[in-house]
mmCIF file of C-alpha atoms in Angstrom:
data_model
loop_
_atom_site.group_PDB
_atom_site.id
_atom_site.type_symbol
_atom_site.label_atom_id
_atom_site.label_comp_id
_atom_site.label_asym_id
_atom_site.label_seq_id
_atom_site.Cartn_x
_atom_site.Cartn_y
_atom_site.Cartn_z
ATOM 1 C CA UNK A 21 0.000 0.000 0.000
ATOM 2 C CA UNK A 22 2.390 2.458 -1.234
ATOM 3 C CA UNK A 23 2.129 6.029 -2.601
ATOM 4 C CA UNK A 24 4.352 8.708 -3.575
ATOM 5 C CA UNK A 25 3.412 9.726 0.418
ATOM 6 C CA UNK A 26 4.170 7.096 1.925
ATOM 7 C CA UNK A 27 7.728 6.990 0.311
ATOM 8 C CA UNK A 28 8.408 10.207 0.777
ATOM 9 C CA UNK A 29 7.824 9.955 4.349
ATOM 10 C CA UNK A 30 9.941 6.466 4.055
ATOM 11 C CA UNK A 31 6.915 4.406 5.731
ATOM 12 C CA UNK A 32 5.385 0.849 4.496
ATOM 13 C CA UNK A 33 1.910 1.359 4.007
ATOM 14 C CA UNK A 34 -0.108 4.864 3.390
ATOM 15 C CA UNK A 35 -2.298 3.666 6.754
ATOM 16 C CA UNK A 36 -1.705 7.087 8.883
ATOM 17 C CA UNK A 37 -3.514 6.282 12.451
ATOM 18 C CA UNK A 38 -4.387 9.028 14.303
ATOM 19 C CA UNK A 39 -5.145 7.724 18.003
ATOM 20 C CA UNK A 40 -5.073 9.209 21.858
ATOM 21 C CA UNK A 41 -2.402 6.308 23.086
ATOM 22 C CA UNK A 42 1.604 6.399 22.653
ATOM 23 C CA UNK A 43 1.366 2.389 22.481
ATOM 24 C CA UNK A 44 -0.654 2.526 19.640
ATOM 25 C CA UNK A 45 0.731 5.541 17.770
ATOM 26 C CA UNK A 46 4.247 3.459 18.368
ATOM 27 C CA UNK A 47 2.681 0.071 17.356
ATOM 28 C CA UNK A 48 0.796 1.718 13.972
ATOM 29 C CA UNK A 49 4.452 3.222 13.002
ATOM 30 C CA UNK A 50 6.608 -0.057 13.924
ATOM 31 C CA UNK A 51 3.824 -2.143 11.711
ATOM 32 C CA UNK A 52 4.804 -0.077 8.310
ATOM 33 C CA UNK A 53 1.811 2.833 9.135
ATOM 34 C CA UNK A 54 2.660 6.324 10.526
ATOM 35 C CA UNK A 55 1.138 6.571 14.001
ATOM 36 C CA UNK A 56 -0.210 10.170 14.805
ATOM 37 C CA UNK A 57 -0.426 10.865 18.650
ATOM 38 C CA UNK A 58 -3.185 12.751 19.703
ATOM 39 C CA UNK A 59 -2.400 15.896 21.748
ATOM 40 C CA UNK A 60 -5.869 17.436 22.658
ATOM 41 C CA UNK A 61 -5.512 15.551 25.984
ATOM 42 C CA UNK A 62 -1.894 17.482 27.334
ATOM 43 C CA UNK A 63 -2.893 19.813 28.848
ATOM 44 C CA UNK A 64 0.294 19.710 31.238
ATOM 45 C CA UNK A 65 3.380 19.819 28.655
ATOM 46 C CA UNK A 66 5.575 17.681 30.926
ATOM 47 C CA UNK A 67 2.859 14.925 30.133
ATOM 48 C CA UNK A 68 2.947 15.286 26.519
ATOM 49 C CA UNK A 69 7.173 15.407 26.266
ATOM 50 C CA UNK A 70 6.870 11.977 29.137
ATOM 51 C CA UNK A 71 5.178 10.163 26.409
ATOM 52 C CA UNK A 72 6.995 11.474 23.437
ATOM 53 C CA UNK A 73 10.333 9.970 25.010
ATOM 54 C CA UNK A 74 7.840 6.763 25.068
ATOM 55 C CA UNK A 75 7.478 6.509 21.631
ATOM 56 C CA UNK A 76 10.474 7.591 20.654
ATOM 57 C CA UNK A 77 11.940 4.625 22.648
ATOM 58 C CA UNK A 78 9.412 2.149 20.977
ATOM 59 C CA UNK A 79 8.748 2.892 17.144
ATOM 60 C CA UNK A 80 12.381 1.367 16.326
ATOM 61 C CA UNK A 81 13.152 4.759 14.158
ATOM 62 C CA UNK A 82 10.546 4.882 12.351
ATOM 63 C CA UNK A 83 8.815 7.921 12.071
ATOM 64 C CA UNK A 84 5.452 9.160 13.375
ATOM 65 C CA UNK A 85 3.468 12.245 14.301
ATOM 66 C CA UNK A 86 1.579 14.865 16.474
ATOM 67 C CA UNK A 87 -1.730 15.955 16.236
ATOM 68 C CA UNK A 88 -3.442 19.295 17.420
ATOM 69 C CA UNK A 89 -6.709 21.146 18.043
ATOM 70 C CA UNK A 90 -6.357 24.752 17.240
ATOM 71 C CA UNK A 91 -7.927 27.609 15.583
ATOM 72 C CA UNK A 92 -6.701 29.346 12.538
ATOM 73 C CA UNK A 93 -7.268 32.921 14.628
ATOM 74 C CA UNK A 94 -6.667 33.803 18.184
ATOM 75 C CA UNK A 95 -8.976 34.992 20.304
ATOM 76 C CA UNK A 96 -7.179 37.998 22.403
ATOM 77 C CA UNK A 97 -7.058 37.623 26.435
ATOM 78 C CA UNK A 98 -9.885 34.790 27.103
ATOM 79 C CA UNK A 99 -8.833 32.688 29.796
ATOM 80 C CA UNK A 100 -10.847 29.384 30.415
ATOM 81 C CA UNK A 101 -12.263 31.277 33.700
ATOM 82 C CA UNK A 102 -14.023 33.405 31.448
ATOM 83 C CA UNK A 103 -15.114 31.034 29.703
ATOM 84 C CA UNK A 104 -16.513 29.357 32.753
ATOM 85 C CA UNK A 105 -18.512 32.582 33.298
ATOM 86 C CA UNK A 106 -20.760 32.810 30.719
ATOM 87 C CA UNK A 107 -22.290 29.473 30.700
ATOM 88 C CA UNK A 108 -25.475 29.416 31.963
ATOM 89 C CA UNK A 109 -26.696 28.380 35.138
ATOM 90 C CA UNK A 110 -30.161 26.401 33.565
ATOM 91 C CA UNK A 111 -27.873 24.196 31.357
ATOM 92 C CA UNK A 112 -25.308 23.860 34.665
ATOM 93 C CA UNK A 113 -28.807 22.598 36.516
ATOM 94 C CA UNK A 114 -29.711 20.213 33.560
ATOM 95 C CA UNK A 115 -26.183 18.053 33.975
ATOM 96 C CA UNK A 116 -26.516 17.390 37.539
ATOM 97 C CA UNK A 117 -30.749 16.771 36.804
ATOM 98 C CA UNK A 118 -29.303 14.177 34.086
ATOM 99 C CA UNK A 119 -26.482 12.973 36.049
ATOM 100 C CA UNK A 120 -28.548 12.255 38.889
ATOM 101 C CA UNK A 121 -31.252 10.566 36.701
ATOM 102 C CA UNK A 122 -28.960 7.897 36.353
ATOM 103 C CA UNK A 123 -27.765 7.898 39.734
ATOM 104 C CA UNK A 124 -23.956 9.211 38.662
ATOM 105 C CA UNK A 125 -21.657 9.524 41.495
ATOM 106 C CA UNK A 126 -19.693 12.392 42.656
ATOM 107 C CA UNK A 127 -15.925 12.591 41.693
ATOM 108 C CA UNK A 128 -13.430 11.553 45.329
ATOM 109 C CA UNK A 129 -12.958 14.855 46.663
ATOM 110 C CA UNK A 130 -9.912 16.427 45.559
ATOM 111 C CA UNK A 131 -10.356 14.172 42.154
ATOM 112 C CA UNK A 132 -10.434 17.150 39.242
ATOM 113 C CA UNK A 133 -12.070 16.125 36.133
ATOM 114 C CA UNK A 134 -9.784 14.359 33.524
ATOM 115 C CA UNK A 135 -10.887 15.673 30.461
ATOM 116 C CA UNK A 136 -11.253 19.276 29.727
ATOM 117 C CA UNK A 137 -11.499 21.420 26.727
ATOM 118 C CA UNK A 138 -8.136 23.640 27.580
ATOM 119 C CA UNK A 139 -6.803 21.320 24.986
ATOM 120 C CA UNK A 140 -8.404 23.046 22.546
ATOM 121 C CA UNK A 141 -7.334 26.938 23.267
ATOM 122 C CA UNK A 142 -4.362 28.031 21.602
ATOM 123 C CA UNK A 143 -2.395 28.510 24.290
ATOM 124 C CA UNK A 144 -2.310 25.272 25.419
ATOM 125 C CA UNK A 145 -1.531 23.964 21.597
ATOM 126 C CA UNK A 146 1.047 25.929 21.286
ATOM 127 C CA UNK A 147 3.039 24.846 24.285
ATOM 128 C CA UNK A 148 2.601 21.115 23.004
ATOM 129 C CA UNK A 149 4.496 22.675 19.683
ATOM 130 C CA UNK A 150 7.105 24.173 22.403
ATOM 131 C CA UNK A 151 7.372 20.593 23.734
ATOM 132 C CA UNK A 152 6.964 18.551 20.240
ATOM 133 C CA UNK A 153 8.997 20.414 17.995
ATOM 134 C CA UNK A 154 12.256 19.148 20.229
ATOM 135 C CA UNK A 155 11.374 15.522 18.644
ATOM 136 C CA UNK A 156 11.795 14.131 15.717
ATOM 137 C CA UNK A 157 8.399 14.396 14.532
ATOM 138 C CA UNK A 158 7.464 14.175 10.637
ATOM 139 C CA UNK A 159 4.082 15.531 10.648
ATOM 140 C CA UNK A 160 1.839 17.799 12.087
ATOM 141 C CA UNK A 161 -1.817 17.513 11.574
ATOM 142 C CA UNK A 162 -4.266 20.136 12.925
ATOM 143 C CA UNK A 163 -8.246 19.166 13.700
ATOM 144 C CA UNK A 164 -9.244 22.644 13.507
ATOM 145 C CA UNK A 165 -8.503 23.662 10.345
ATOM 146 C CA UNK A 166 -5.297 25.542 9.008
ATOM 147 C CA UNK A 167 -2.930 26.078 11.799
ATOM 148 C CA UNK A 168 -1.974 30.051 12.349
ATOM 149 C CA UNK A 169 0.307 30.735 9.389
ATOM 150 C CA UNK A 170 3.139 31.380 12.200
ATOM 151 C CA UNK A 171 2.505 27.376 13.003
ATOM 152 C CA UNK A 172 2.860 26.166 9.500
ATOM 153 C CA UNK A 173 6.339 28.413 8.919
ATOM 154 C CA UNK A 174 7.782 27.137 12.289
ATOM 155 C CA UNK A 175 7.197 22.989 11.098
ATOM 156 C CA UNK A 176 8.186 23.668 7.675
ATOM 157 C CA UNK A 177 11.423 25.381 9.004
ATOM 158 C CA UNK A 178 11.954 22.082 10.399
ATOM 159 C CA UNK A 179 11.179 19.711 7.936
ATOM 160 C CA UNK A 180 7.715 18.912 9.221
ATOM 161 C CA UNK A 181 4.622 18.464 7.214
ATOM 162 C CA UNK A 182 1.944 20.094 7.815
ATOM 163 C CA UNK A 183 -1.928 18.492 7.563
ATOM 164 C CA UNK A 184 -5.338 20.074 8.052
ATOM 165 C CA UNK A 185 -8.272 18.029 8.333
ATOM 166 C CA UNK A 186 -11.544 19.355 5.878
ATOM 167 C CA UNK A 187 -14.914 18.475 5.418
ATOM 168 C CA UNK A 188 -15.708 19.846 2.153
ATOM 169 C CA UNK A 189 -13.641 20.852 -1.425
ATOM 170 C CA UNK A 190 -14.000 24.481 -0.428
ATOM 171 C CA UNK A 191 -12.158 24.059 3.119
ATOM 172 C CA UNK A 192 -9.521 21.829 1.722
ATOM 173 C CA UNK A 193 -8.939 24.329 -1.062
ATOM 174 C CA UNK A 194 -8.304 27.271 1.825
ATOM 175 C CA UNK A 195 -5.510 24.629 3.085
ATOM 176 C CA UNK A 196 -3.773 24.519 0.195
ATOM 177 C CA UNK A 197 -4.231 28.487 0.372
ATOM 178 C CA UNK A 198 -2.498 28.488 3.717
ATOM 179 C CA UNK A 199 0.461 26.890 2.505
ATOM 180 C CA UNK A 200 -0.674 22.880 3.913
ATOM 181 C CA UNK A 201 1.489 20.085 2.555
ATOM 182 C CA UNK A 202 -1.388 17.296 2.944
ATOM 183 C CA UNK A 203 -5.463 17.691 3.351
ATOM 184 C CA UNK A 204 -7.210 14.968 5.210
ATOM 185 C CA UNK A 205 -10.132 14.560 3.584
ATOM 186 C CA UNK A 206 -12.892 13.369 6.327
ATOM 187 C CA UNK A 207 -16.223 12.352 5.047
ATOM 188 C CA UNK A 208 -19.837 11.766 6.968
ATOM 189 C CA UNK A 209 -18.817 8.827 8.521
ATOM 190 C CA UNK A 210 -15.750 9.409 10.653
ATOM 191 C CA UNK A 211 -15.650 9.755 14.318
ATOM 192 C CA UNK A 212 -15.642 13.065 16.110
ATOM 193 C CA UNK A 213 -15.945 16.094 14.502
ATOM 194 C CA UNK A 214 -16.949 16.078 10.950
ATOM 195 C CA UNK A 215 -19.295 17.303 8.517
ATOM 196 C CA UNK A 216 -21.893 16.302 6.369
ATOM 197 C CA UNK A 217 -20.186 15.079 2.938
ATOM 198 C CA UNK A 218 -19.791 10.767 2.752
ATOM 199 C CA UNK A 219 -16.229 10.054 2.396
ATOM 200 C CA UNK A 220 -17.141 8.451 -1.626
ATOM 201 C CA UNK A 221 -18.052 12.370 -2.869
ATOM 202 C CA UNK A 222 -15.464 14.012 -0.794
ATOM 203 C CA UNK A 223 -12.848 12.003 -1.522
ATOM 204 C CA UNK A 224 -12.428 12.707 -4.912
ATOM 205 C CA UNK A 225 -13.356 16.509 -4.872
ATOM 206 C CA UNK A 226 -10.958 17.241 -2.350
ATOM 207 C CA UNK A 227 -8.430 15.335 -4.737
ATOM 208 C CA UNK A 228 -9.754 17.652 -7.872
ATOM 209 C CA UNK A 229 -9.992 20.590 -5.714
ATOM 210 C CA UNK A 230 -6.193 20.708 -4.380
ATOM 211 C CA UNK A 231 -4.030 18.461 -7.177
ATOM 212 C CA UNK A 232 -1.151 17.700 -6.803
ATOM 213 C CA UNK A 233 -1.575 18.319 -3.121
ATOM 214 C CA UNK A 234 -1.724 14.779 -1.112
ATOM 215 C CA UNK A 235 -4.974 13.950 0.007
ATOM 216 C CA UNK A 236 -5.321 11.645 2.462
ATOM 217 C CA UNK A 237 -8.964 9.903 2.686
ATOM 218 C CA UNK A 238 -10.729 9.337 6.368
ATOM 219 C CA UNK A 239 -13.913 8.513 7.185
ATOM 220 C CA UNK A 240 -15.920 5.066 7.677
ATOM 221 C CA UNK A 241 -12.320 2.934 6.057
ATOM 222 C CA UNK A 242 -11.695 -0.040 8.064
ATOM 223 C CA UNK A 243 -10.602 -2.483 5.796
ATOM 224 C CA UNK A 244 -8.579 -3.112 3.066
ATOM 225 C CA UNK A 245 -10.986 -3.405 0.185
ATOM 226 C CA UNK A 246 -11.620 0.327 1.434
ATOM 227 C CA UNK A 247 -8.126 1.535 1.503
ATOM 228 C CA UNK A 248 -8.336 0.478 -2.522
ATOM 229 C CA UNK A 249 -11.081 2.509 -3.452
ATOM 230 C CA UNK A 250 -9.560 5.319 -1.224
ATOM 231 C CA UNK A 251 -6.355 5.094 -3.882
ATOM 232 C CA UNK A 252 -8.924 4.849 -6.764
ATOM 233 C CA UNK A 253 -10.590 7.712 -6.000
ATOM 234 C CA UNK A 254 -6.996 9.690 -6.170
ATOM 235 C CA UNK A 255 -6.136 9.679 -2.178
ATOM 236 C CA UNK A 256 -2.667 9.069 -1.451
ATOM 237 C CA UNK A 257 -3.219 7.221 1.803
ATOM 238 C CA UNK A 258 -6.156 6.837 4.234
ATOM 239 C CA UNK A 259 -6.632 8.394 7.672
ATOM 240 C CA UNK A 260 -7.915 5.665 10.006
ATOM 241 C CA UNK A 261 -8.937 6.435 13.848
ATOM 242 C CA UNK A 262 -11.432 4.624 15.217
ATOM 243 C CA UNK A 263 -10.274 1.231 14.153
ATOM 244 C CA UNK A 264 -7.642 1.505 16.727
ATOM 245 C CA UNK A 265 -9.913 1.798 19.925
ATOM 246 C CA UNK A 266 -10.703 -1.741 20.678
ATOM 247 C CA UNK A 267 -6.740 -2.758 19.954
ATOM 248 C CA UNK A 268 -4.791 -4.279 22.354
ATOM 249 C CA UNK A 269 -2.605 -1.459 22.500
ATOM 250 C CA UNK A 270 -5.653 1.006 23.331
ATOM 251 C CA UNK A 271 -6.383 2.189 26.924
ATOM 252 C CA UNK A 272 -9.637 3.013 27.104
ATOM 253 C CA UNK A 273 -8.932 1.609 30.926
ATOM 254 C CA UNK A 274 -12.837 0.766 30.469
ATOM 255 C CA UNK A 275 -14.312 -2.881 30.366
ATOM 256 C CA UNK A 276 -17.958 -1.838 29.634
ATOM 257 C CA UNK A 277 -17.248 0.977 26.813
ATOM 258 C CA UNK A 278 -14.812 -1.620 25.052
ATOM 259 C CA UNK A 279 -18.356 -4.046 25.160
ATOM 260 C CA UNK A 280 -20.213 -1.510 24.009
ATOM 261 C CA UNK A 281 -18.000 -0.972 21.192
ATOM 262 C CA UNK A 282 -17.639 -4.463 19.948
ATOM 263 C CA UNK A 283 -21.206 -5.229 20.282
ATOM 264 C CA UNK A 284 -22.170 -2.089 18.088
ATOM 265 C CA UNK A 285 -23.286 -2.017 14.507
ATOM 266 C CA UNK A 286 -22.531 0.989 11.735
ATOM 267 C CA UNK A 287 -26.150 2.797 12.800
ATOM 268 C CA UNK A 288 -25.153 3.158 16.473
ATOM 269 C CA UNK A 289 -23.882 6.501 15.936
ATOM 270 C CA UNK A 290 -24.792 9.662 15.872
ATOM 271 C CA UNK A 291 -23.586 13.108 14.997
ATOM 272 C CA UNK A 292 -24.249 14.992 18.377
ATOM 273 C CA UNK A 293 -22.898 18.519 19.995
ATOM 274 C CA UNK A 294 -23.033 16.927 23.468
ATOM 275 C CA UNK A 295 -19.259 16.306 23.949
ATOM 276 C CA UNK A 296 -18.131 19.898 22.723
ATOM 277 C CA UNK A 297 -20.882 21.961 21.104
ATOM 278 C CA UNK A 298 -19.936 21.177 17.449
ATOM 279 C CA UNK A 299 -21.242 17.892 15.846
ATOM 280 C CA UNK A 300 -19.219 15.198 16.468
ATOM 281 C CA UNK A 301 -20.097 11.737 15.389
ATOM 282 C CA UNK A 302 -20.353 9.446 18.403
ATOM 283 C CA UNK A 303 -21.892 6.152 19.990
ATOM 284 C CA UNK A 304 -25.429 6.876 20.765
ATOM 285 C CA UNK A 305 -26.448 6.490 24.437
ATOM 286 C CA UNK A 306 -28.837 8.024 26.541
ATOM 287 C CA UNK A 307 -26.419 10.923 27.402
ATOM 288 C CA UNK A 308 -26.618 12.402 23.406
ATOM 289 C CA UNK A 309 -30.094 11.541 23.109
ATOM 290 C CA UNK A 310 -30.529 13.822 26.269
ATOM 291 C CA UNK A 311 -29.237 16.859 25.086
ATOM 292 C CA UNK A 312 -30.615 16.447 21.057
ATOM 293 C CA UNK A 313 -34.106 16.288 22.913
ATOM 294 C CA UNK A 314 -36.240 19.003 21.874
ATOM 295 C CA UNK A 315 -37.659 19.452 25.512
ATOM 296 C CA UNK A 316 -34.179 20.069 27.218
ATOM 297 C CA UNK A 317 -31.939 23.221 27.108
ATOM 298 C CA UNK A 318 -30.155 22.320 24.090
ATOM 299 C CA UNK A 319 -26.438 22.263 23.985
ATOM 300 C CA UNK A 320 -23.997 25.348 24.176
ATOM 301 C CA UNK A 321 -21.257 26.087 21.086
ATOM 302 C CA UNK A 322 -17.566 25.488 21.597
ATOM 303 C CA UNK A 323 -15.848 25.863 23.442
ATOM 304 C CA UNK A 324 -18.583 26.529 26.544
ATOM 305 C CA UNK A 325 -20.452 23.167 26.156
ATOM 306 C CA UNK A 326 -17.139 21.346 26.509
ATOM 307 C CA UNK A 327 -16.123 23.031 29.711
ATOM 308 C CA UNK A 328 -19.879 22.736 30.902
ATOM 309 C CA UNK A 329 -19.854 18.815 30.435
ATOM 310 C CA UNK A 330 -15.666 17.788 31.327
ATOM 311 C CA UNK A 331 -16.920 16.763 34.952
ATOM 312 C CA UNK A 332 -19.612 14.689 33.625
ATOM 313 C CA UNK A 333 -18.085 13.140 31.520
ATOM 314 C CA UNK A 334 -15.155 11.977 33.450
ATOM 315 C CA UNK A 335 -17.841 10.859 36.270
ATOM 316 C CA UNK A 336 -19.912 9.032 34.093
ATOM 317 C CA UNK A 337 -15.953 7.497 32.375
ATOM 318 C CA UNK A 338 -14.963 6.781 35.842
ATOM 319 C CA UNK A 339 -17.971 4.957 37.081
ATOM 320 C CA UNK A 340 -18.888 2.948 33.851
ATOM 321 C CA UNK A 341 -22.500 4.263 33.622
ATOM 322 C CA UNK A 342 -24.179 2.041 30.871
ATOM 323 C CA UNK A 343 -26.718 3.871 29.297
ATOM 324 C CA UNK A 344 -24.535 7.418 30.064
ATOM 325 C CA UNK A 345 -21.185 5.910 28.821
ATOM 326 C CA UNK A 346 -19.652 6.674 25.047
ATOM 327 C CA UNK A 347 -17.426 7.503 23.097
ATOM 328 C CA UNK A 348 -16.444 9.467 19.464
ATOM 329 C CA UNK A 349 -16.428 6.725 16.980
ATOM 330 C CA UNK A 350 -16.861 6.515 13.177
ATOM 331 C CA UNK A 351 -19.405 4.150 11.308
ATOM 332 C CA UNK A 352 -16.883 1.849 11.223
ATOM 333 C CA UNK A 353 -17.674 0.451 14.741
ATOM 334 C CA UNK A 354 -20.149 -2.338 12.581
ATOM 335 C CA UNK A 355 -17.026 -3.683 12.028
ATOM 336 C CA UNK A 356 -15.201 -3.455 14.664
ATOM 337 C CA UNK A 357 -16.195 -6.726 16.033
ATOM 338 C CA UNK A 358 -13.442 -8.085 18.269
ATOM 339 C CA UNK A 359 -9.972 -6.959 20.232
ATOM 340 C CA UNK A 360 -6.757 -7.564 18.056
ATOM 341 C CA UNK A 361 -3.336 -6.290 17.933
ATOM 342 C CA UNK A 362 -2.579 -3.280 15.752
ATOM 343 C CA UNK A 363 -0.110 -5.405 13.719
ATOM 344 C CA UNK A 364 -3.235 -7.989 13.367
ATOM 345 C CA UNK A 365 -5.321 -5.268 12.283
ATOM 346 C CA UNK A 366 -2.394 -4.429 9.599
ATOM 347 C CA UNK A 367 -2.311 -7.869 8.415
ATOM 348 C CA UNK A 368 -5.923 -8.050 7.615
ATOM 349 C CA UNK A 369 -5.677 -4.504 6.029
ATOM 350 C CA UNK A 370 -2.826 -5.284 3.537
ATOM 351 C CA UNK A 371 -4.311 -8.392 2.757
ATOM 352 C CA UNK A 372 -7.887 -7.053 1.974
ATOM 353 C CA UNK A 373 -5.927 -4.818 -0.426
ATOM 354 C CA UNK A 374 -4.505 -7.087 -1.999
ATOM 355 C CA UNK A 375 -7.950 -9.227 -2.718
ATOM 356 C CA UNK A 376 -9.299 -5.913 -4.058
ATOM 357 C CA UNK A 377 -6.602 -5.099 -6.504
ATOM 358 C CA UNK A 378 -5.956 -8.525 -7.853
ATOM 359 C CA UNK A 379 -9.929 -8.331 -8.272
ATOM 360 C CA UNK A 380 -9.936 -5.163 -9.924
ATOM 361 C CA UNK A 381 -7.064 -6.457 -11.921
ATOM 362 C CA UNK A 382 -9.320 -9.679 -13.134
ATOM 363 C CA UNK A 383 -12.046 -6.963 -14.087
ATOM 364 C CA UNK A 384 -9.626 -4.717 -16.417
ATOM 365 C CA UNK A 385 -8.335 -7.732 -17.931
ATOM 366 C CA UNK A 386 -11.194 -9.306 -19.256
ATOM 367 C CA UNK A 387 -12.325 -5.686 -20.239
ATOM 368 C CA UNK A 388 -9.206 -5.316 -22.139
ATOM 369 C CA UNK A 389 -9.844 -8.294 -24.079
#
C-alpha cells in the first residue's frame, strides 16, 4: 500500500492512524503505518514530552506524528475562567438533573475532572508545539482547520509536514491556500468532529480541488478493500482512527465501553454537539439523546459546552454508567467486532488490499480483451 506519500515519508503502508495512546501511535508506526499521537488531551506539557520519550523509545526509528486542536485565529485575552462565566446556570442545573437521573456519582474529593477542553485553546496547543517540535516528529496535523500561518512556517522550518483536516472541497482548497502540505479529507462517517459530505463524494473533490496536493482519505475505512477505493478515488493514503480503539494497545482503561463498542453495529452513531458543542459523530447512548431532545436546554457552542460537560463526563468514564457511557467513533464500529493487535489489524488490512486489486485487476483484464 504504497504512494508517492508514503515513500516520501519512508513508511510501508499509506495507513496514517491518528489515536489518543503512545502504544498505539508506536505500534501503527513499527507495523509499516505512521502513528499520529493525539495531543488534545496534554494539557500539562511535561505529560505530553513523558510520552513522546515513550514513543520515541518504541517505534524502532521509524517515524510518526503529532496531532493538534487549534484555531486558525486567536482569540485575544480569554482565559478558560471566562469562559466558565458565561455558561449558563439552567444548562449547569440540567447536567446534575441528568447525572442524577442515572444515579452518577460524585468525583473523590480532591479528584479534578480528567478531560477538559483547555486542549483546545491556543495557548495550550502551542506549548505542546514548544514541547513537540524538540522531537523528531514528521508531521503535524491540525483538527481545527489551518494552523496560524506562524505554526505552518515554524514545522516547515523544520522539515515537518503540515496536515489540516476538511470536510468539504471548499475548506480543503483554503488549506492549500495556507500553505498545507497534505489535506485529510474526512467524510460523513468518521468519528468526532466532521461534517456532512460521505467520504465516496469528498474524496475525490478534495483530490480535484487541491491536485497535486496529497490527500489523504478518512472517514468510515476499516478495511482493506476500502483503503483500494480510497487510492482509486486519487487519495494518497487513508486516515484511520477509530479502528484503533478496541486494539490491544488502546487504553480506554474501560471494560464496559470496550463491550459496548464491539457489540455495536454501523447505525449506532450519531452526529451529536453533546461532547463539545460542534457535531461530532459518536456512539449513541442516553447521554446524546438527552441533550438532542427538543424538551431540554439544548447544547452550548464550543468551546462553553465542553467546559460545561468535562466533569460529567469523566464521572460518568470513571464509574462505567451504561446507558450514560460513550465515546467518538466513526461508522466503522459495525465492524469493529473483536480486540486484536494493531499489527493484526495491519495484516488483515494489507491483505484485503490485496484481494481488491488482484480483483480489480481480473475486471480490467477481461475488459481489455
Amino acid at each position: 500500500m504504497q504512494t508517492e506519500l508514503s515513500n516520501h515519508l519512508g513508511v510501508e503502508h499509506a495507513v496514517f492512524g491518528f489515536t489518543p495512546f503512545p502504544a498505539v501511535a508506536a505500534a501503527i508506526s513499527r507495523a509499516g503505518g505512521f502513528g499520529v499521537l493525539g495531543a488534545v488531551r496534554y494539557t500539562a506539557p511535561d505529560d505530553l514530552k513523558r510520552d513522546l520519550d515513550w514513543i520515541e523509545a518504541h517505534v524502532d526509528g521509524r517515524p510518526y506524528g503529532l496531532d493538534v486542536v487549534m484555531p486558525a485565529k486567536k482569540v485575544e485575552d480569554v482565559t478558560e475562567a471566562d469562559v466558565e462565566a458565561m455558561i449558563p446556570e439552567g444548562h449547569r442545573r440540567f447536567v446534575r438533573e441528568t447525572l442524577a437521573k442515572y444515579g452518577v456519582p460524585d468525583l473523590p474529593e480532591g479528584e479534578a475532572s480528567g478531560w477538559r477542553i483547555t486542549g483546545w485553546m491556543e495557548q495550550v496547543a502551542r506549548s505542546q508545539l514548544d514541547v513537540a517540535f524538540d522531537y523528531p516528529i514528521r508531521l503535524l496535523a491540525n483538527a481545527l482547520g489551518s494552523p496560524p500561518a506562524d505554526v505552518v512556517a515554524r514545522a516547515h522550518e523544520r522539515d515537518v509536514l503540515v496536515a489540516a483536516l476538511a470536510g468539504s472541497a471548499r475548506h480543503a482548497l483554503k488549506h492549500k491556500e495556507a500553505g498545507i502540505d497534505i489535506v485529510v479529507a474526512q467524510g460523513y462517517e468518521a468519528g468526532g468532529h466532521t461534517g456532512e459530505i460521505a467520504s465516496m463524494v469528498l474524496t475525490p473533490e478534495a483530490v480535484d480541488a487541491v491536485a497535486p496536493l496529497p490527500v489523504l482519505a478518512a472517514g468510515g475505512i476499516g478495511s482493506g478493500r476500502q483503503i483500494a477505493a480510497a487510492l482509486a478515488l486519487g487519495a494518497q493514503g487513508v486516515w484511520l482512527g477509530s479502528l484503533w480503539l478496541t486494539t490491544v494497545e488502546a487504553d480506554l482503561h474501560s471494560p464496559a465501553l470496550t463491550r459496548k463498542l464491539l457489540a455495536a453495529g454501523s447505525g449506532d452513531t450519531v452526529r451529536s454537539r453533546a461532547l463539545t458543542g460542534k457535531p461530532a459523530r459518536q456512539l449513541r447512548t442516553e447521554w446524546t439523546d438527552a441533550w438532542d431532545d427538543p424538551d431540554g436546554p439544548g447544547t452550548l457552542p464550543m468551546p462553553l459546552q465542553g467546559l460545561l460537560v468535562a466533569e460529567a463526563v469523566s464521572r460518568i468514564q470513571k464509574y462505567e454508567v451504561d446507558p450514560l457511557l460513550g465515546t467518538p467513533v466513526g461508522q466503522i464500529v459495525g465492524r469493529m467486532n473483536d480486540v486484536r493487535t494493531v499489527q493484526a489489524v495491519f495484516d488483515d488490512l494489507t491483505r484485503g488490499f490485496e484481494q481488491a486489486v488482484d480483483r480489480v485487476h481480473r475486471i480490467a483484464g477481461r475488459s481489455a480483451r
